[in-house]
């Protein structure tokens, strides 16, 4: 049903076309942020909706918070093939004053998700092969941002780390990486472990659940 705000052009909304997301990783830490001018007696409200099946089915519209995460997208939500759309509602109670919506930005930072379904913590084996020389680190945002870091790796170097045995081996002859390591061997607490990645490398994990 129309209200007097609709009839007098004091309320309206814009809906975007569906946006296809193409982000590598198990999921992504995400944010939505927009710029607007909303004087007194006006409002700007942003809602989002997502689809996991190419736009056939959509989630309900949910109100977003400026600078917050996108509703219904958790860091561990698989986002390959995900589609996103948004609505912007503008309203005023003063015909002489109008709000203005300027722009909106969606940010996605790919993450690695390791799900420890055991009854207690476990320590994985890790193989990493670098793409370019430099440092590489994995930051567990689910475990107080503990950082696993190896510095000054060579291009195309493969390093094996056994976190249980605290053993490190490089495929380069006569190269030992203990002095390049920050001595923070990786532990996976029970549940989902969400890792930020810094550096360029292909990484493989092997770990075994511990059941009590």
PDB file of C-alpha atoms in Angstrom:
ATOM      1  CA  UNK A   1       0.000   0.000   0.000  1.00  0.00           C
ATOM      2  CA  UNK A   2       1.319   3.457  -0.901  1.00  0.00           C
ATOM      3  CA  UNK A   3       2.017   5.921   1.897  1.00  0.00           C
ATOM      4  CA  UNK A   4       1.959   9.715   1.671  1.00  0.00           C
ATOM      5  CA  UNK A   5       5.767   9.652   1.459  1.00  0.00           C
ATOM      6  CA  UNK A   6       5.526   7.556  -1.719  1.00  0.00           C
ATOM      7  CA  UNK A   7       2.784   9.716  -3.213  1.00  0.00           C
ATOM      8  CA  UNK A   8       4.735  12.928  -2.753  1.00  0.00           C
ATOM      9  CA  UNK A   9       8.029  11.477  -4.001  1.00  0.00           C
ATOM     10  CA  UNK A  10       9.647  11.578  -0.571  1.00  0.00           C
ATOM     11  CA  UNK A  11      10.584   7.923  -0.527  1.00  0.00           C
ATOM     12  CA  UNK A  12      12.117   5.569  -3.082  1.00  0.00           C
ATOM     13  CA  UNK A  13      14.717   2.900  -3.707  1.00  0.00           C
ATOM     14  CA  UNK A  14      17.263   1.655  -6.226  1.00  0.00           C
ATOM     15  CA  UNK A  15      17.996  -2.029  -6.868  1.00  0.00           C
ATOM     16  CA  UNK A  16      21.229  -3.167  -8.499  1.00  0.00           C
ATOM     17  CA  UNK A  17      21.641  -5.792 -11.166  1.00  0.00           C
ATOM     18  CA  UNK A  18      23.001  -9.134  -9.846  1.00  0.00           C
ATOM     19  CA  UNK A  19      26.771  -9.068  -9.327  1.00  0.00           C
ATOM     20  CA  UNK A  20      28.695 -12.308  -9.967  1.00  0.00           C
ATOM     21  CA  UNK A  21      31.561 -12.918  -7.537  1.00  0.00           C
ATOM     22  CA  UNK A  22      34.730 -14.703  -8.647  1.00  0.00           C
ATOM     23  CA  UNK A  23      37.025 -15.102  -5.640  1.00  0.00           C
ATOM     24  CA  UNK A  24      39.513 -17.933  -5.058  1.00  0.00           C
ATOM     25  CA  UNK A  25      39.723 -19.549  -1.645  1.00  0.00           C
ATOM     26  CA  UNK A  26      37.545 -21.531   0.748  1.00  0.00           C
ATOM     27  CA  UNK A  27      35.693 -18.356   1.704  1.00  0.00           C
ATOM     28  CA  UNK A  28      36.415 -14.684   2.256  1.00  0.00           C
ATOM     29  CA  UNK A  29      36.499 -12.050   4.957  1.00  0.00           C
ATOM     30  CA  UNK A  30      34.154  -9.436   3.531  1.00  0.00           C
ATOM     31  CA  UNK A  31      33.014  -5.873   4.126  1.00  0.00           C
ATOM     32  CA  UNK A  32      30.480  -3.501   2.635  1.00  0.00           C
ATOM     33  CA  UNK A  33      30.962   0.254   2.832  1.00  0.00           C
ATOM     34  CA  UNK A  34      29.125   3.152   1.257  1.00  0.00           C
ATOM     35  CA  UNK A  35      29.235   6.935   1.098  1.00  0.00           C
ATOM     36  CA  UNK A  36      26.102   9.023   1.416  1.00  0.00           C
ATOM     37  CA  UNK A  37      24.794  12.387   2.544  1.00  0.00           C
ATOM     38  CA  UNK A  38      21.891  12.052   4.967  1.00  0.00           C
ATOM     39  CA  UNK A  39      20.869  15.352   6.608  1.00  0.00           C
ATOM     40  CA  UNK A  40      18.473  15.504   9.532  1.00  0.00           C
ATOM     41  CA  UNK A  41      14.984  14.149   8.780  1.00  0.00           C
ATOM     42  CA  UNK A  42      16.351  11.858   6.041  1.00  0.00           C
ATOM     43  CA  UNK A  43      17.563   8.271   5.949  1.00  0.00           C
ATOM     44  CA  UNK A  44      19.627   5.960   3.746  1.00  0.00           C
ATOM     45  CA  UNK A  45      19.195   2.213   4.243  1.00  0.00           C
ATOM     46  CA  UNK A  46      21.120  -0.490   2.349  1.00  0.00           C
ATOM     47  CA  UNK A  47      19.934  -4.095   2.069  1.00  0.00           C
ATOM     48  CA  UNK A  48      21.615  -7.075   0.416  1.00  0.00           C
ATOM     49  CA  UNK A  49      20.487 -10.436  -0.925  1.00  0.00           C
ATOM     50  CA  UNK A  50      22.601 -13.374  -2.149  1.00  0.00           C
ATOM     51  CA  UNK A  51      22.182 -16.398  -4.402  1.00  0.00           C
ATOM     52  CA  UNK A  52      24.159 -19.649  -4.368  1.00  0.00           C
ATOM     53  CA  UNK A  53      22.652 -21.118  -7.543  1.00  0.00           C
ATOM     54  CA  UNK A  54      23.363 -18.563 -10.245  1.00  0.00           C
ATOM     55  CA  UNK A  55      20.449 -16.268  -9.440  1.00  0.00           C
ATOM     56  CA  UNK A  56      17.616 -18.809  -9.437  1.00  0.00           C
ATOM     57  CA  UNK A  57      16.927 -18.594  -5.698  1.00  0.00           C
ATOM     58  CA  UNK A  58      17.699 -15.546  -3.572  1.00  0.00           C
ATOM     59  CA  UNK A  59      17.958 -15.013   0.165  1.00  0.00           C
ATOM     60  CA  UNK A  60      15.682 -12.570   1.942  1.00  0.00           C
ATOM     61  CA  UNK A  61      16.697  -8.916   1.887  1.00  0.00           C
ATOM     62  CA  UNK A  62      18.727  -8.081   4.992  1.00  0.00           C
ATOM     63  CA  UNK A  63      19.835  -4.693   6.235  1.00  0.00           C
ATOM     64  CA  UNK A  64      23.582  -4.082   6.062  1.00  0.00           C
ATOM     65  CA  UNK A  65      25.721  -2.022   8.435  1.00  0.00           C
ATOM     66  CA  UNK A  66      28.082   0.517   6.892  1.00  0.00           C
ATOM     67  CA  UNK A  67      31.610  -0.845   7.379  1.00  0.00           C
ATOM     68  CA  UNK A  68      30.333  -4.244   8.524  1.00  0.00           C
ATOM     69  CA  UNK A  69      30.215  -7.647   6.887  1.00  0.00           C
ATOM     70  CA  UNK A  70      27.683  -8.601   4.222  1.00  0.00           C
ATOM     71  CA  UNK A  71      24.647 -10.300   5.833  1.00  0.00           C
ATOM     72  CA  UNK A  72      24.460 -14.084   5.278  1.00  0.00           C
ATOM     73  CA  UNK A  73      28.094 -14.334   4.088  1.00  0.00           C
ATOM     74  CA  UNK A  74      30.342 -15.775   6.790  1.00  0.00           C
ATOM     75  CA  UNK A  75      34.130 -15.994   6.290  1.00  0.00           C
ATOM     76  CA  UNK A  76      33.740 -19.765   5.788  1.00  0.00           C
ATOM     77  CA  UNK A  77      30.859 -19.438   3.296  1.00  0.00           C
ATOM     78  CA  UNK A  78      31.926 -20.891  -0.102  1.00  0.00           C
ATOM     79  CA  UNK A  79      31.716 -18.009  -2.563  1.00  0.00           C
ATOM     80  CA  UNK A  80      32.590 -19.668  -5.852  1.00  0.00           C
ATOM     81  CA  UNK A  81      29.635 -18.864  -8.108  1.00  0.00           C
ATOM     82  CA  UNK A  82      27.983 -16.625  -5.518  1.00  0.00           C
ATOM     83  CA  UNK A  83      25.833 -13.731  -6.754  1.00  0.00           C
ATOM     84  CA  UNK A  84      25.018 -10.546  -4.852  1.00  0.00           C
ATOM     85  CA  UNK A  85      22.526  -7.716  -5.273  1.00  0.00           C
ATOM     86  CA  UNK A  86      21.688  -4.682  -3.175  1.00  0.00           C
ATOM     87  CA  UNK A  87      18.913  -2.164  -2.610  1.00  0.00           C
ATOM     88  CA  UNK A  88      19.237   1.414  -1.420  1.00  0.00           C
ATOM     89  CA  UNK A  89      16.204   3.015   0.253  1.00  0.00           C
ATOM     90  CA  UNK A  90      16.110   6.824   0.444  1.00  0.00           C
ATOM     91  CA  UNK A  91      13.498   8.745   2.409  1.00  0.00           C
ATOM     92  CA  UNK A  92      12.838  12.179   3.859  1.00  0.00           C
ATOM     93  CA  UNK A  93      10.144  13.802   5.964  1.00  0.00           C
ATOM     94  CA  UNK A  94      11.061  17.288   4.733  1.00  0.00           C
ATOM     95  CA  UNK A  95      10.348  18.086   1.077  1.00  0.00           C
ATOM     96  CA  UNK A  96      13.122  20.703   1.128  1.00  0.00           C
ATOM     97  CA  UNK A  97      15.786  18.224   2.261  1.00  0.00           C
ATOM     98  CA  UNK A  98      16.835  15.083   0.411  1.00  0.00           C
ATOM     99  CA  UNK A  99      19.445  12.393   1.081  1.00  0.00           C
ATOM    100  CA  UNK A 100      22.077  11.424  -1.499  1.00  0.00           C
ATOM    101  CA  UNK A 101      23.667   8.021  -2.052  1.00  0.00           C
ATOM    102  CA  UNK A 102      27.135   8.377  -3.592  1.00  0.00           C
ATOM    103  CA  UNK A 103      28.831   4.975  -3.932  1.00  0.00           C
ATOM    104  CA  UNK A 104      29.161   1.483  -2.470  1.00  0.00           C
ATOM    105  CA  UNK A 105      32.143  -0.883  -2.230  1.00  0.00           C
ATOM    106  CA  UNK A 106      32.193  -4.618  -1.513  1.00  0.00           C
ATOM    107  CA  UNK A 107      35.557  -6.017  -0.375  1.00  0.00           C
ATOM    108  CA  UNK A 108      36.517  -9.702  -0.303  1.00  0.00           C
ATOM    109  CA  UNK A 109      39.748 -11.103   1.172  1.00  0.00           C
ATOM    110  CA  UNK A 110      40.131 -14.818   0.304  1.00  0.00           C
ATOM    111  CA  UNK A 111      40.828 -17.152   3.231  1.00  0.00           C
ATOM    112  CA  UNK A 112      41.753 -20.782   3.860  1.00  0.00           C
ATOM    113  CA  UNK A 113      39.338 -22.714   6.079  1.00  0.00           C
ATOM    114  CA  UNK A 114      40.468 -25.849   7.945  1.00  0.00           C
ATOM    115  CA  UNK A 115      37.690 -27.594   9.854  1.00  0.00           C
ATOM    116  CA  UNK A 116      38.912 -29.645  12.803  1.00  0.00           C
ATOM    117  CA  UNK A 117      35.995 -31.986  13.505  1.00  0.00           C
ATOM    118  CA  UNK A 118      37.812 -33.867  16.229  1.00  0.00           C
ATOM    119  CA  UNK A 119      37.384 -33.622  19.978  1.00  0.00           C
ATOM    120  CA  UNK A 120      40.601 -31.730  20.625  1.00  0.00           C
ATOM    121  CA  UNK A 121      43.278 -29.665  18.878  1.00  0.00           C
ATOM    122  CA  UNK A 122      45.522 -31.173  16.224  1.00  0.00           C
ATOM    123  CA  UNK A 123      48.720 -30.132  14.435  1.00  0.00           C
ATOM    124  CA  UNK A 124      48.843 -30.392  10.626  1.00  0.00           C
ATOM    125  CA  UNK A 125      51.590 -31.200   8.174  1.00  0.00           C
ATOM    126  CA  UNK A 126      52.104 -28.435   5.615  1.00  0.00           C
ATOM    127  CA  UNK A 127      53.656 -28.357   2.149  1.00  0.00           C
ATOM    128  CA  UNK A 128      54.147 -24.944   0.534  1.00  0.00           C
ATOM    129  CA  UNK A 129      55.637 -24.072  -2.852  1.00  0.00           C
ATOM    130  CA  UNK A 130      56.362 -20.399  -3.372  1.00  0.00           C
ATOM    131  CA  UNK A 131      55.502 -18.280  -6.398  1.00  0.00           C
ATOM    132  CA  UNK A 132      58.158 -15.600  -6.174  1.00  0.00           C
ATOM    133  CA  UNK A 133      60.728 -14.899  -3.472  1.00  0.00           C
ATOM    134  CA  UNK A 134      59.758 -13.415  -0.116  1.00  0.00           C
ATOM    135  CA  UNK A 135      57.913 -14.098   3.123  1.00  0.00           C
ATOM    136  CA  UNK A 136      54.857 -16.301   3.587  1.00  0.00           C
ATOM    137  CA  UNK A 137      52.490 -16.414   6.541  1.00  0.00           C
ATOM    138  CA  UNK A 138      49.161 -17.857   7.656  1.00  0.00           C
ATOM    139  CA  UNK A 139      47.210 -15.962  10.322  1.00  0.00           C
ATOM    140  CA  UNK A 140      44.558 -17.906  12.230  1.00  0.00           C
ATOM    141  CA  UNK A 141      41.780 -15.377  12.812  1.00  0.00           C
ATOM    142  CA  UNK A 142      39.888 -18.036  14.805  1.00  0.00           C
ATOM    143  CA  UNK A 143      42.759 -18.509  17.257  1.00  0.00           C
ATOM    144  CA  UNK A 144      43.746 -15.045  18.509  1.00  0.00           C
ATOM    145  CA  UNK A 145      45.377 -14.137  15.173  1.00  0.00           C
ATOM    146  CA  UNK A 146      48.310 -16.470  15.774  1.00  0.00           C
ATOM    147  CA  UNK A 147      50.732 -16.154  12.873  1.00  0.00           C
ATOM    148  CA  UNK A 148      52.707 -18.977  11.270  1.00  0.00           C
ATOM    149  CA  UNK A 149      55.476 -17.272   9.258  1.00  0.00           C
ATOM    150  CA  UNK A 150      58.580 -18.186   7.268  1.00  0.00           C
ATOM    151  CA  UNK A 151      60.754 -15.371   5.906  1.00  0.00           C
ATOM    152  CA  UNK A 152      63.062 -14.960   2.909  1.00  0.00           C
ATOM    153  CA  UNK A 153      61.970 -17.973   0.890  1.00  0.00           C
ATOM    154  CA  UNK A 154      63.299 -18.463  -2.637  1.00  0.00           C
ATOM    155  CA  UNK A 155      61.177 -18.557  -5.773  1.00  0.00           C
ATOM    156  CA  UNK A 156      59.666 -21.994  -6.476  1.00  0.00           C
ATOM    157  CA  UNK A 157      61.004 -23.372  -3.195  1.00  0.00           C
ATOM    158  CA  UNK A 158      59.040 -26.164  -1.536  1.00  0.00           C
ATOM    159  CA  UNK A 159      59.065 -26.340   2.251  1.00  0.00           C
ATOM    160  CA  UNK A 160      57.615 -29.141   4.369  1.00  0.00           C
ATOM    161  CA  UNK A 161      56.636 -28.488   7.997  1.00  0.00           C
ATOM    162  CA  UNK A 162      55.564 -31.138  10.476  1.00  0.00           C
ATOM    163  CA  UNK A 163      54.007 -29.111  13.290  1.00  0.00           C
ATOM    164  CA  UNK A 164      53.602 -32.122  15.571  1.00  0.00           C
ATOM    165  CA  UNK A 165      57.305 -33.004  15.408  1.00  0.00           C
ATOM    166  CA  UNK A 166      58.443 -29.372  14.953  1.00  0.00           C
ATOM    167  CA  UNK A 167      60.378 -30.396  11.862  1.00  0.00           C
ATOM    168  CA  UNK A 168      61.107 -28.209   8.794  1.00  0.00           C
ATOM    169  CA  UNK A 169      62.654 -29.306   5.500  1.00  0.00           C
ATOM    170  CA  UNK A 170      63.393 -27.374   2.285  1.00  0.00           C
ATOM    171  CA  UNK A 171      63.830 -28.995  -1.119  1.00  0.00           C
ATOM    172  CA  UNK A 172      66.884 -26.792  -1.712  1.00  0.00           C
ATOM    173  CA  UNK A 173      70.224 -28.481  -0.949  1.00  0.00           C
ATOM    174  CA  UNK A 174      72.039 -27.337   2.190  1.00  0.00           C
ATOM    175  CA  UNK A 175      69.230 -24.911   3.081  1.00  0.00           C
ATOM    176  CA  UNK A 176      67.759 -24.963   6.581  1.00  0.00           C
ATOM    177  CA  UNK A 177      64.751 -22.802   7.410  1.00  0.00           C
ATOM    178  CA  UNK A 178      64.580 -22.952  11.195  1.00  0.00           C
ATOM    179  CA  UNK A 179      66.184 -19.516  11.527  1.00  0.00           C
ATOM    180  CA  UNK A 180      63.651 -18.090   9.038  1.00  0.00           C
ATOM    181  CA  UNK A 181      60.688 -19.444  10.992  1.00  0.00           C
ATOM    182  CA  UNK A 182      58.951 -17.460  13.750  1.00  0.00           C
ATOM    183  CA  UNK A 183      58.771 -20.619  15.901  1.00  0.00           C
ATOM    184  CA  UNK A 184      54.964 -20.518  16.026  1.00  0.00           C
ATOM    185  CA  UNK A 185      54.097 -24.066  14.989  1.00  0.00           C
ATOM    186  CA  UNK A 186      50.514 -24.383  13.832  1.00  0.00           C
ATOM    187  CA  UNK A 187      47.794 -25.787  16.062  1.00  0.00           C
ATOM    188  CA  UNK A 188      44.201 -26.215  14.883  1.00  0.00           C
ATOM    189  CA  UNK A 189      41.708 -25.791  17.732  1.00  0.00           C
ATOM    190  CA  UNK A 190      38.447 -27.703  17.485  1.00  0.00           C
ATOM    191  CA  UNK A 191      36.047 -26.239  14.908  1.00  0.00           C
ATOM    192  CA  UNK A 192      36.564 -24.016  11.887  1.00  0.00           C
ATOM    193  CA  UNK A 193      39.955 -22.320  11.604  1.00  0.00           C
ATOM    194  CA  UNK A 194      39.943 -19.323   9.251  1.00  0.00           C
ATOM    195  CA  UNK A 195      43.338 -18.232   7.935  1.00  0.00           C
ATOM    196  CA  UNK A 196      44.368 -14.976   6.327  1.00  0.00           C
ATOM    197  CA  UNK A 197      47.135 -15.527   3.778  1.00  0.00           C
ATOM    198  CA  UNK A 198      50.107 -13.216   3.221  1.00  0.00           C
ATOM    199  CA  UNK A 199      52.478 -14.020   0.374  1.00  0.00           C
ATOM    200  CA  UNK A 200      52.227 -16.156  -2.744  1.00  0.00           C
ATOM    201  CA  UNK A 201      52.435 -19.932  -2.499  1.00  0.00           C
ATOM    202  CA  UNK A 202      50.537 -23.117  -3.202  1.00  0.00           C
ATOM    203  CA  UNK A 203      49.739 -24.784   0.119  1.00  0.00           C
ATOM    204  CA  UNK A 204      48.656 -28.305   1.018  1.00  0.00           C
ATOM    205  CA  UNK A 205      47.626 -29.551   4.454  1.00  0.00           C
ATOM    206  CA  UNK A 206      47.320 -32.992   5.991  1.00  0.00           C
ATOM    207  CA  UNK A 207      45.876 -33.486   9.439  1.00  0.00           C
ATOM    208  CA  UNK A 208      44.073 -36.161  11.406  1.00  0.00           C
ATOM    209  CA  UNK A 209      41.192 -35.600  13.790  1.00  0.00           C
ATOM    210  CA  UNK A 210      41.812 -36.612  17.387  1.00  0.00           C
ATOM    211  CA  UNK A 211      38.854 -38.328  19.018  1.00  0.00           C
ATOM    212  CA  UNK A 212      38.481 -38.874  22.744  1.00  0.00           C
TER     213      UNK A 212
END
